[in-house]
Short mmCIF file of N, CA, C and O in Angstrom, two decimals:
data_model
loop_
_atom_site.label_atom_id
_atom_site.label_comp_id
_atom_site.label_asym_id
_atom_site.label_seq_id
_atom_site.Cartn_x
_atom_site.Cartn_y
_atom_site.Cartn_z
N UNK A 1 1.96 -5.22 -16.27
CA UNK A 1 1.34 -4.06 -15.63
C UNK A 1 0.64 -4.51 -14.35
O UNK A 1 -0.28 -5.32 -14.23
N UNK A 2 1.30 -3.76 -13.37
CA UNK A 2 0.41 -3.83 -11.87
C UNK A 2 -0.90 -2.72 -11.66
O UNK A 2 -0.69 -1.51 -11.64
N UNK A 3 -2.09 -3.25 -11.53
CA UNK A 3 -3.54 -2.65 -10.98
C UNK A 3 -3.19 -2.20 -9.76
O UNK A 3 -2.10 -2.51 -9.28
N UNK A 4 -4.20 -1.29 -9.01
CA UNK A 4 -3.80 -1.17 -7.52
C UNK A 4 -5.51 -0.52 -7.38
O UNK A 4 -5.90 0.46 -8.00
N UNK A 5 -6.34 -1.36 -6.42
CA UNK A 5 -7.58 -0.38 -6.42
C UNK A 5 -7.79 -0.19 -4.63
O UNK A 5 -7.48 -1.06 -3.82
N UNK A 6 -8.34 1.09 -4.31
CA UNK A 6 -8.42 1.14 -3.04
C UNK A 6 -9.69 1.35 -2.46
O UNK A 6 -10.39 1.99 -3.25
N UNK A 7 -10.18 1.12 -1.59
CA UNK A 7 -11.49 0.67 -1.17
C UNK A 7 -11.64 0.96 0.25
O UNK A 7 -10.55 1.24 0.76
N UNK A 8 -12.77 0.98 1.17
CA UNK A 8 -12.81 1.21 2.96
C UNK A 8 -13.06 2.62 2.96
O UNK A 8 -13.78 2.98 3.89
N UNK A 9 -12.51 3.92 1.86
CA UNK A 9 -12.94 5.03 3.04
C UNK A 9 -14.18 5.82 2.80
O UNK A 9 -15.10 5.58 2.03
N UNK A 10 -13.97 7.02 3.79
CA UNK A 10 -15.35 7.58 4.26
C UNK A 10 -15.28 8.43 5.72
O UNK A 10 -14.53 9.10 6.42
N UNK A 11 -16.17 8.08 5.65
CA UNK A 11 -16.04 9.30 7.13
C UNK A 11 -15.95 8.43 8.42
O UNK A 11 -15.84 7.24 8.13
N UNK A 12 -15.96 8.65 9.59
CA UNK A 12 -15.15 8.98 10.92
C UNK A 12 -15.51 9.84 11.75
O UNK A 12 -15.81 10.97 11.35
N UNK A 13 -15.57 9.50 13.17
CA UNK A 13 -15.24 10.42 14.11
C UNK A 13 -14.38 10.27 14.82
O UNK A 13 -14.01 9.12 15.04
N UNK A 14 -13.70 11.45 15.50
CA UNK A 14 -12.55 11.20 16.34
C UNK A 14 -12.84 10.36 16.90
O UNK A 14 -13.95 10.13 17.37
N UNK A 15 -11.37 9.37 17.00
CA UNK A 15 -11.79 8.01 18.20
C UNK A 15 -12.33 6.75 17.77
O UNK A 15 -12.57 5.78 18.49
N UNK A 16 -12.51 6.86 16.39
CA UNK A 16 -13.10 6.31 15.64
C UNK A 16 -12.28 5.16 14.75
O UNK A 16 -11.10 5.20 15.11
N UNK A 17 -12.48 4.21 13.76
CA UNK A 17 -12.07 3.44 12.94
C UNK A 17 -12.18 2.85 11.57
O UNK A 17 -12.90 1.90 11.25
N UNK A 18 -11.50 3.46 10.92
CA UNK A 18 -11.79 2.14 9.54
C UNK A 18 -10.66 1.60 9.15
O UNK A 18 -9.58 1.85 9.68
N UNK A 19 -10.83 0.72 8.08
CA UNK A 19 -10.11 0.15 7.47
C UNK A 19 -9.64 -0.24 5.99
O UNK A 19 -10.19 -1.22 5.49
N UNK A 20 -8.91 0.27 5.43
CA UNK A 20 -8.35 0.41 4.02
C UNK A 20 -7.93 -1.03 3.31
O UNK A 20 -7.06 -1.81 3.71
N UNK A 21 -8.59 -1.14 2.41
CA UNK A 21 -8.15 -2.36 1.21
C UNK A 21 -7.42 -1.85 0.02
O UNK A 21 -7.79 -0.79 -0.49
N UNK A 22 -6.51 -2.45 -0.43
CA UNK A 22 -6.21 -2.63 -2.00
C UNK A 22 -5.85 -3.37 -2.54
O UNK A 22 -4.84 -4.05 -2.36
N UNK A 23 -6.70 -3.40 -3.43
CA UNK A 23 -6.57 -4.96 -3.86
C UNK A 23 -5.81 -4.73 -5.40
O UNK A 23 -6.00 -3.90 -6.29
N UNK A 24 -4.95 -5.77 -5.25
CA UNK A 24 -3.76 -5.66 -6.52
C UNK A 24 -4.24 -6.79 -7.72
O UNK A 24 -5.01 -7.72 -7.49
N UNK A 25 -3.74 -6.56 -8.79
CA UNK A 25 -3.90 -7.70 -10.16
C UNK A 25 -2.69 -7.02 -11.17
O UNK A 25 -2.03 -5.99 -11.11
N UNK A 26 -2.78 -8.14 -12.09
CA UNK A 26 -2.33 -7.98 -13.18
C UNK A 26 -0.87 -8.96 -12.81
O UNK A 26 -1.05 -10.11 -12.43
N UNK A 27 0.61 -8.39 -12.97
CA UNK A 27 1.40 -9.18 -12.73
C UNK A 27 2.07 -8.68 -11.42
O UNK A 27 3.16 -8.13 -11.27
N UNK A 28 0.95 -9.08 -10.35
CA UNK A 28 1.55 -9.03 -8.79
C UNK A 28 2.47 -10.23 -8.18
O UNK A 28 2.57 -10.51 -6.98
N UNK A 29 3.15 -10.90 -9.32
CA UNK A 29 4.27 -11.59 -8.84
C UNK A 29 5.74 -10.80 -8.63
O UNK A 29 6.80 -11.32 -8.30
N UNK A 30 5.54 -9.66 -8.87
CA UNK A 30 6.57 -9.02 -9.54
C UNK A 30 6.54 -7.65 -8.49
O UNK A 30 7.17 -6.69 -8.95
N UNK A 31 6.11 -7.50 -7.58
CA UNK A 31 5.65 -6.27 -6.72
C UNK A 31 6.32 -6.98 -5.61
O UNK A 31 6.39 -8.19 -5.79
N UNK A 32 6.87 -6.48 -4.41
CA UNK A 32 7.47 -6.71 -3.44
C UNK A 32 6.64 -6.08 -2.13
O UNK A 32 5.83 -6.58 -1.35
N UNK A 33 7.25 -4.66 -2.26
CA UNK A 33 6.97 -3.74 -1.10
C UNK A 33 5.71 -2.90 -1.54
O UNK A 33 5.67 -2.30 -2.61
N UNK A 34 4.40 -2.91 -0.33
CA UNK A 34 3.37 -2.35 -0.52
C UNK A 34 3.36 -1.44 0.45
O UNK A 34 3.86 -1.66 1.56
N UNK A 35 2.85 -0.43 0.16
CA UNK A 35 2.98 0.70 1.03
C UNK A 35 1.25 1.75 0.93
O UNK A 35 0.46 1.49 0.02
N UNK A 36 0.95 2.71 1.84
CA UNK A 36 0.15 3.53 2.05
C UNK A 36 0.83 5.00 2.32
O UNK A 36 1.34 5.41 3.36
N UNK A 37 0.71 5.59 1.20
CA UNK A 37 0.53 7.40 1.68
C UNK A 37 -0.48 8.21 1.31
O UNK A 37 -1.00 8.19 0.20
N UNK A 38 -0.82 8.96 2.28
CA UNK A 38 -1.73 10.00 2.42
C UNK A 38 -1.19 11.57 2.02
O UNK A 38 -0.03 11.97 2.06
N UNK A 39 -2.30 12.27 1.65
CA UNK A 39 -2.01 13.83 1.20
C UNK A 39 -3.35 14.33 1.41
O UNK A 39 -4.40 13.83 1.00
N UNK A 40 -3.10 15.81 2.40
CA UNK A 40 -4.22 16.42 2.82
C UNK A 40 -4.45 17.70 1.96
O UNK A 40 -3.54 18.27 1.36
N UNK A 41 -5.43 18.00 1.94
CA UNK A 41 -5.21 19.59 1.33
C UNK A 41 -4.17 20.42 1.87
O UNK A 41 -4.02 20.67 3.07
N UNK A 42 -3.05 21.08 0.37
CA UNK A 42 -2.48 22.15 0.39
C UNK A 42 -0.99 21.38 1.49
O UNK A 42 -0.16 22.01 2.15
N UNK A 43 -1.12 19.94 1.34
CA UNK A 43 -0.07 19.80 1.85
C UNK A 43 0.25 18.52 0.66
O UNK A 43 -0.44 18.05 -0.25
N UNK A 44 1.99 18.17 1.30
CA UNK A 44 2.58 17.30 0.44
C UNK A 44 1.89 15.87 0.79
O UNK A 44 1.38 15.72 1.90
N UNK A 45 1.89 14.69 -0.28
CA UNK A 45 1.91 13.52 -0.17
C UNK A 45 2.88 12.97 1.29
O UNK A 45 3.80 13.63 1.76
N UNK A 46 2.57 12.08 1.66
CA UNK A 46 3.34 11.74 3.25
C UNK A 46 2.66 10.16 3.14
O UNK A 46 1.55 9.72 2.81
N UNK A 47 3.92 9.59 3.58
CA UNK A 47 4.26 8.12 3.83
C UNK A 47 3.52 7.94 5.26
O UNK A 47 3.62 8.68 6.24
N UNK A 48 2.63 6.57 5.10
CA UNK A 48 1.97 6.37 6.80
C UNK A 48 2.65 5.07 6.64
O UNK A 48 3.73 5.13 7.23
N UNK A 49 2.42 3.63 5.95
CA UNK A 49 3.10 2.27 6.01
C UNK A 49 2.94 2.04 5.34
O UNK A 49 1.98 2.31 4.61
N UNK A 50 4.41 0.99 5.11
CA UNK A 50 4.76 0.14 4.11
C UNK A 50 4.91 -1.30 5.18
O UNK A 50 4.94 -1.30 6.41
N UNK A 51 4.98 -2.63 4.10
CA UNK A 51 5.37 -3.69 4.19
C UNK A 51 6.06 -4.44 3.20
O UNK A 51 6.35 -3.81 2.19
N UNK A 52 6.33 -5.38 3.24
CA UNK A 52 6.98 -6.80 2.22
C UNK A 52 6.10 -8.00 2.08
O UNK A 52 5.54 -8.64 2.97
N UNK A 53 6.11 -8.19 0.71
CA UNK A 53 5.77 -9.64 0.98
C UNK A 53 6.17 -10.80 1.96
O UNK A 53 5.76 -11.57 2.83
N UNK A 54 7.23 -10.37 1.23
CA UNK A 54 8.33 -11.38 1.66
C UNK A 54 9.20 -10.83 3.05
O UNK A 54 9.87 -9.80 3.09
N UNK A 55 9.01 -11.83 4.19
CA UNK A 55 9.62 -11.66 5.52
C UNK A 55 8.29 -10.67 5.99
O UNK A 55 8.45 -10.62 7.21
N UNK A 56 7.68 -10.26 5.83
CA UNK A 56 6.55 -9.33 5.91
C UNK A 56 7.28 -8.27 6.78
O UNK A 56 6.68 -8.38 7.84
N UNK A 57 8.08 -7.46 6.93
CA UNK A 57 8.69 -6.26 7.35
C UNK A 57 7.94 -5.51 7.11
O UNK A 57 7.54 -5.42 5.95
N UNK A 58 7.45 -4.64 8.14
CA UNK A 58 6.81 -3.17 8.27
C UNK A 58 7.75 -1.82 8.66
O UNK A 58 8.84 -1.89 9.23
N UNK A 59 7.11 -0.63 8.23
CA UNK A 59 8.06 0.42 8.72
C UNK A 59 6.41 0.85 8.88
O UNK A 59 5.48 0.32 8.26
N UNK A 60 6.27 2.11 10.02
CA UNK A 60 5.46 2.95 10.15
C UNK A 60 6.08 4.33 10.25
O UNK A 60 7.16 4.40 10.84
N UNK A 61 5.39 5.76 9.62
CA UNK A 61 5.46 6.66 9.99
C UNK A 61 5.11 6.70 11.74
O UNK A 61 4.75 5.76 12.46
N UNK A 62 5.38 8.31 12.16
CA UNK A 62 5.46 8.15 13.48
C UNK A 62 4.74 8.75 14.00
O UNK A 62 4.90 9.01 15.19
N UNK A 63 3.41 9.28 13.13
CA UNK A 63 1.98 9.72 13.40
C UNK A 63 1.06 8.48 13.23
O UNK A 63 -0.06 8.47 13.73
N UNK A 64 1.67 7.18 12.34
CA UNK A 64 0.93 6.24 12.47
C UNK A 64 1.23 5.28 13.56
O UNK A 64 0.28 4.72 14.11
N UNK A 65 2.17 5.08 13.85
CA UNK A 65 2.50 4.17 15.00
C UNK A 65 1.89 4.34 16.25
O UNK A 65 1.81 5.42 16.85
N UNK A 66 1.40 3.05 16.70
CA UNK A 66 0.74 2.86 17.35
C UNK A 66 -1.10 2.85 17.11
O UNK A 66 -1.86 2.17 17.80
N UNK A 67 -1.44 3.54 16.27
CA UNK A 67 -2.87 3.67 15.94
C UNK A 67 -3.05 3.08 14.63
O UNK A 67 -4.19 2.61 14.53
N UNK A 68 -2.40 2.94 13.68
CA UNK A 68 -1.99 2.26 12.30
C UNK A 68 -1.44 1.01 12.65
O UNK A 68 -0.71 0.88 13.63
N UNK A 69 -1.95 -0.43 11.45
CA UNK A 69 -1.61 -1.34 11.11
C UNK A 69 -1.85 -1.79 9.92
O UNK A 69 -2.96 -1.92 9.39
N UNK A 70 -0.45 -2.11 9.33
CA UNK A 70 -0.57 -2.74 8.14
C UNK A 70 -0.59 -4.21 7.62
O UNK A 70 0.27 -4.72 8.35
N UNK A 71 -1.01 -5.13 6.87
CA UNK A 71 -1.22 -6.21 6.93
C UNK A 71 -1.23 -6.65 5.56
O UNK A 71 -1.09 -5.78 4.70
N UNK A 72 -1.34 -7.63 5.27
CA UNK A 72 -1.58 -8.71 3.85
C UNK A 72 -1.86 -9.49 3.82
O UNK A 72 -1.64 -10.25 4.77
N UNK A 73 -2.59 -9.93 2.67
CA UNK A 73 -3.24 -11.44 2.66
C UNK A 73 -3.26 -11.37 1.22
O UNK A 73 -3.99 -10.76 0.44
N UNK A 74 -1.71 -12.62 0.98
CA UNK A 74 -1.37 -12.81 -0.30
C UNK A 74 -2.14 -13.90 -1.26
O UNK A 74 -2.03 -14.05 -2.48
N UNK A 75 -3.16 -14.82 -0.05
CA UNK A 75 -3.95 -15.27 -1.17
C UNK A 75 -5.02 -14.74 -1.99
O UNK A 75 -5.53 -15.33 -2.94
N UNK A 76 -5.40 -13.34 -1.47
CA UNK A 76 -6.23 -12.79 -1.81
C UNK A 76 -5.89 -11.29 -2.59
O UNK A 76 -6.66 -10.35 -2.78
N UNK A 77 -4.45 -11.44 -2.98
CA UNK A 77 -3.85 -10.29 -3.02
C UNK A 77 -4.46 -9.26 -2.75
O UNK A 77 -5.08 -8.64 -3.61
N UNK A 78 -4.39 -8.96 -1.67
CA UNK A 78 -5.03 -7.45 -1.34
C UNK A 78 -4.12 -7.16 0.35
O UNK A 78 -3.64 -7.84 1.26
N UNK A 79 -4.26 -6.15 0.10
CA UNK A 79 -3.22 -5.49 1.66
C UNK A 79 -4.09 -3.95 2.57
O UNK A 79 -4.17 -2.80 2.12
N UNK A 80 -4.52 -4.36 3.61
CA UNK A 80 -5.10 -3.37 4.04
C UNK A 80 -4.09 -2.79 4.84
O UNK A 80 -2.92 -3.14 5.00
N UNK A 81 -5.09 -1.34 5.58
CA UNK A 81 -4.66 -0.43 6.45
C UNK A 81 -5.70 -0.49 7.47
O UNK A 81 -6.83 -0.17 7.10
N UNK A 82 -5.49 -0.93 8.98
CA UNK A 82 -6.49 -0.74 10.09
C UNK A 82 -5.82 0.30 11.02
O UNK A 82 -4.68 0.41 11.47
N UNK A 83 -7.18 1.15 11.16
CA UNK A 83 -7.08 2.46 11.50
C UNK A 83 -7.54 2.64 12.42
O UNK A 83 -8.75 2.44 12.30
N UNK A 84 -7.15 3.06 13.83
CA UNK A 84 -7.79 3.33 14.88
C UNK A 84 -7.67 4.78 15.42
O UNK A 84 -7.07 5.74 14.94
N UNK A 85 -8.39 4.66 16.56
CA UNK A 85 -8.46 6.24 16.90
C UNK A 85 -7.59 7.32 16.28
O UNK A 85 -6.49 7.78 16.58
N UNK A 86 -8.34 7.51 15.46
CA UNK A 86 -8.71 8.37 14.06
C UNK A 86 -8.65 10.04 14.59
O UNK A 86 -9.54 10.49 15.31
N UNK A 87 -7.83 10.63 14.25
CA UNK A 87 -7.46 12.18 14.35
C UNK A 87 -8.09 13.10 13.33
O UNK A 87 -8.63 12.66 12.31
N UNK A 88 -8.03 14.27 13.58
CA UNK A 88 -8.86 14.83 12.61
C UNK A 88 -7.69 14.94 11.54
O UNK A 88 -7.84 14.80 10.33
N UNK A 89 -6.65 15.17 12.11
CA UNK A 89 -5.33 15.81 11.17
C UNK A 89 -5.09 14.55 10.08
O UNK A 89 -4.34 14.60 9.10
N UNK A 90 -6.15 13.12 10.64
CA UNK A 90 -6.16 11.61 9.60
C UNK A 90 -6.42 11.61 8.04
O UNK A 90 -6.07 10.95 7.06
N UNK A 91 -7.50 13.09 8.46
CA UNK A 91 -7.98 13.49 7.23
C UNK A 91 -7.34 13.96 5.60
O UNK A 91 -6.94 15.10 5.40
N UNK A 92 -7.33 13.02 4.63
CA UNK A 92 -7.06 13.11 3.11
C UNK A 92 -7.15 11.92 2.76
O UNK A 92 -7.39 10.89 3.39
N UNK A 93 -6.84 12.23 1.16
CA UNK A 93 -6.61 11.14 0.34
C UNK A 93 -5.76 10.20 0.59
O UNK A 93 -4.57 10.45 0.76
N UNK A 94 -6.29 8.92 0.66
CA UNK A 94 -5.05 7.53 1.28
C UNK A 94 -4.87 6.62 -0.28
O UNK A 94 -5.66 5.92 -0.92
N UNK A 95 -3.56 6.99 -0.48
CA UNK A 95 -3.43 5.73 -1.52
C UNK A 95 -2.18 4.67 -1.53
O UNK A 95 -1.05 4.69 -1.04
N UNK A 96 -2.84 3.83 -2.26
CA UNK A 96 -2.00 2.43 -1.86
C UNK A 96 -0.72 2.38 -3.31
O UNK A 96 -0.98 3.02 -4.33
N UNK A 97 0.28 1.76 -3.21
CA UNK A 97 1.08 1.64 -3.64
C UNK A 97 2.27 0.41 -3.68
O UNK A 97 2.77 -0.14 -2.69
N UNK A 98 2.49 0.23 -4.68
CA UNK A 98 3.15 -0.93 -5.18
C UNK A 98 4.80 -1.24 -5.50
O UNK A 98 4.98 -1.29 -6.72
N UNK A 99 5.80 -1.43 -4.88
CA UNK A 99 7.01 -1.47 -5.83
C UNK A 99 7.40 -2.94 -6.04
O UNK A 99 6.99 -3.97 -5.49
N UNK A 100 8.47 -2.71 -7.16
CA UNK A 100 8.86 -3.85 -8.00
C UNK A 100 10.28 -4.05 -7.65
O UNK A 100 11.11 -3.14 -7.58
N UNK A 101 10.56 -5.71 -7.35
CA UNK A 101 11.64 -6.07 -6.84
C UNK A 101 13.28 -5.09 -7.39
O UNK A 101 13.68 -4.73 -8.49
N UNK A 102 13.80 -4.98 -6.08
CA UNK A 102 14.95 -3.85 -6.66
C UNK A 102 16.25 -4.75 -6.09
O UNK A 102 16.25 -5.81 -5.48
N UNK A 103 17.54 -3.77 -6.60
CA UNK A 103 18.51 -4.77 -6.77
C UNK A 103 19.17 -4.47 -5.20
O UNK A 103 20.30 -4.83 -4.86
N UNK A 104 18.30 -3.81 -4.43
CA UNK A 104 18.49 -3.34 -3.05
C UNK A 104 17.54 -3.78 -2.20
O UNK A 104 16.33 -3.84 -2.46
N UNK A 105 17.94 -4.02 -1.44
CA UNK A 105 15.96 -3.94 -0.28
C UNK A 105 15.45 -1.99 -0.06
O UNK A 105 15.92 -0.95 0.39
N UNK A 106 14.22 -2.51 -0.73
CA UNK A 106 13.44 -1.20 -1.02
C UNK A 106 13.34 -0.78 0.10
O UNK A 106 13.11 -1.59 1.00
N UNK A 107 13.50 0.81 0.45
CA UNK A 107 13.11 1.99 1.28
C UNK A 107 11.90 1.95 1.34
O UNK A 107 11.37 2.43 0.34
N UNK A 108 10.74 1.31 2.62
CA UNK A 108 9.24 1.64 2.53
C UNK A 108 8.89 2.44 2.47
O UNK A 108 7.82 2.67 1.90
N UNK A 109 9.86 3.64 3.27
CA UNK A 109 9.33 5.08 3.74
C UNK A 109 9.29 6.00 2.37
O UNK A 109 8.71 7.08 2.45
N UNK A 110 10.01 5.54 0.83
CA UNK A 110 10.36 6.28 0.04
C UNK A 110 9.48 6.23 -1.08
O UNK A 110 9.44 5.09 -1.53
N UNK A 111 8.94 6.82 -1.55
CA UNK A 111 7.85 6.71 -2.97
C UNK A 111 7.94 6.99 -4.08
O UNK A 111 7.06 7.12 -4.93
N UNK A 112 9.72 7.19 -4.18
CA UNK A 112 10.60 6.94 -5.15
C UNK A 112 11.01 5.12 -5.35
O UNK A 112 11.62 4.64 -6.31
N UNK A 113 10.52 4.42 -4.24
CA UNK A 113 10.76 3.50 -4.55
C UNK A 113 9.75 2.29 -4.55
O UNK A 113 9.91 1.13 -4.18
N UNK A 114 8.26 3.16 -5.26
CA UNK A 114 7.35 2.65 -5.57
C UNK A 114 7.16 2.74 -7.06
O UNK A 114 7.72 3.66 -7.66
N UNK A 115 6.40 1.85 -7.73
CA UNK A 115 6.75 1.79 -9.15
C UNK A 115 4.75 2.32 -9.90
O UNK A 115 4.47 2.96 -10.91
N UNK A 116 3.82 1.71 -8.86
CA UNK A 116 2.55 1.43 -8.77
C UNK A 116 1.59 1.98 -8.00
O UNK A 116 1.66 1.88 -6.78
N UNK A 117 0.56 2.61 -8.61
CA UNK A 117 -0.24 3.67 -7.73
C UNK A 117 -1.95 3.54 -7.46
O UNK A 117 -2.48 3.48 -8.58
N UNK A 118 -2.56 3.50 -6.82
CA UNK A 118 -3.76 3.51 -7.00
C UNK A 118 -4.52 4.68 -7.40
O UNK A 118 -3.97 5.62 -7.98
N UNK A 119 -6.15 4.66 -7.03
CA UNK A 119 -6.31 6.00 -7.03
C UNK A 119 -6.55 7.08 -6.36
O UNK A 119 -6.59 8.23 -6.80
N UNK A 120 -6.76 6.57 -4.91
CA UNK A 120 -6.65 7.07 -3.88
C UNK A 120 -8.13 7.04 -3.28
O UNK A 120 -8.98 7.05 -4.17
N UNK A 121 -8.64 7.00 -1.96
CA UNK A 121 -9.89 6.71 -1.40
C UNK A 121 -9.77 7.99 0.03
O UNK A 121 -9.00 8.19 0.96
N UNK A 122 -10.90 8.56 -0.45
CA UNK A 122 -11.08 9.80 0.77
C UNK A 122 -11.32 9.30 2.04
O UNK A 122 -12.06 8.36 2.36
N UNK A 123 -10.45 10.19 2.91
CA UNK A 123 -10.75 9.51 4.13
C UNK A 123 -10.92 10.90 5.01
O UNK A 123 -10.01 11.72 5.10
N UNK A 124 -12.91 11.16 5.99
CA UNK A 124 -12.30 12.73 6.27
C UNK A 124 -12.76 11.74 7.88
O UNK A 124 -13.34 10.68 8.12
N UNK A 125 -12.20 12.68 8.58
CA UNK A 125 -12.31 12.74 10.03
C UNK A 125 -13.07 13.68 10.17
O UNK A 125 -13.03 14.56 9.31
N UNK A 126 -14.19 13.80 11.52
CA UNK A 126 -15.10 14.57 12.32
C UNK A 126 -15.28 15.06 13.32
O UNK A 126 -16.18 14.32 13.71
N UNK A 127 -15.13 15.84 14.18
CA UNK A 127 -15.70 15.85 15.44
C UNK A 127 -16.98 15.69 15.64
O UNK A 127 -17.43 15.71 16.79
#
């Protein structure tokens, strides 16, 4: 069983910055592709980034690109999200997510092809 805990959010103002942790346990030898999606009120869950352990490959959504970065630090198993100039529309629940080696190279963008969930950490934006 893979843990997934998420940590960093809070509030913001436009223009503004934070930065998202999750920190993984249990049997994180076995997890590959880590990823971040967000869901705002009254809307669907939505993919912002994923990565790999391994080869460290990123994909970004294309509201995150450029203002989003994703990262890892496998001695510490934990994988953040650094967030910059921060939109109001930034605003919801951000949770981190885990998948388990597949007999394909995993789809980051897909959360069908995540196996592992956290619990999600509020994130609101301000003017």
């Amino acid at each position: 069983q893979v843990q997934l805990v998420e940590s960093g959010g809070g509030s913001a103002q436009t223009g503004g910055s934070l930065r998202l942790s999750c920190a993984i346990s249990g049997r994180t030898f076995s997890t590959n592709a880590m990823g971040w999606f967000r869901q705002a009120p009254g809307k669907d869950r939505e993919f912002v980034a994923g990565i790999r352990w391994s080869g460290s490959s990123t994909y970004y959504a294309g509201s995150a690109k450029g203002r989003f970065t994703i990262s890892g630090d496998n001695a510490k198993n934990t994988v953040y999200l650094q967030m910059n100039s921060l939109k109001l529309e930034d605003t919801a629940v951000y949770y981190c997510a885990a998948g388990r080696e597949r007999t394909y190279v995993s789809r980051l963008w897909l959360s069908s092809d995540y196996d592992y969930w956290g619990q999600g950490t509020q994130v609101t934006v301000s003017s």
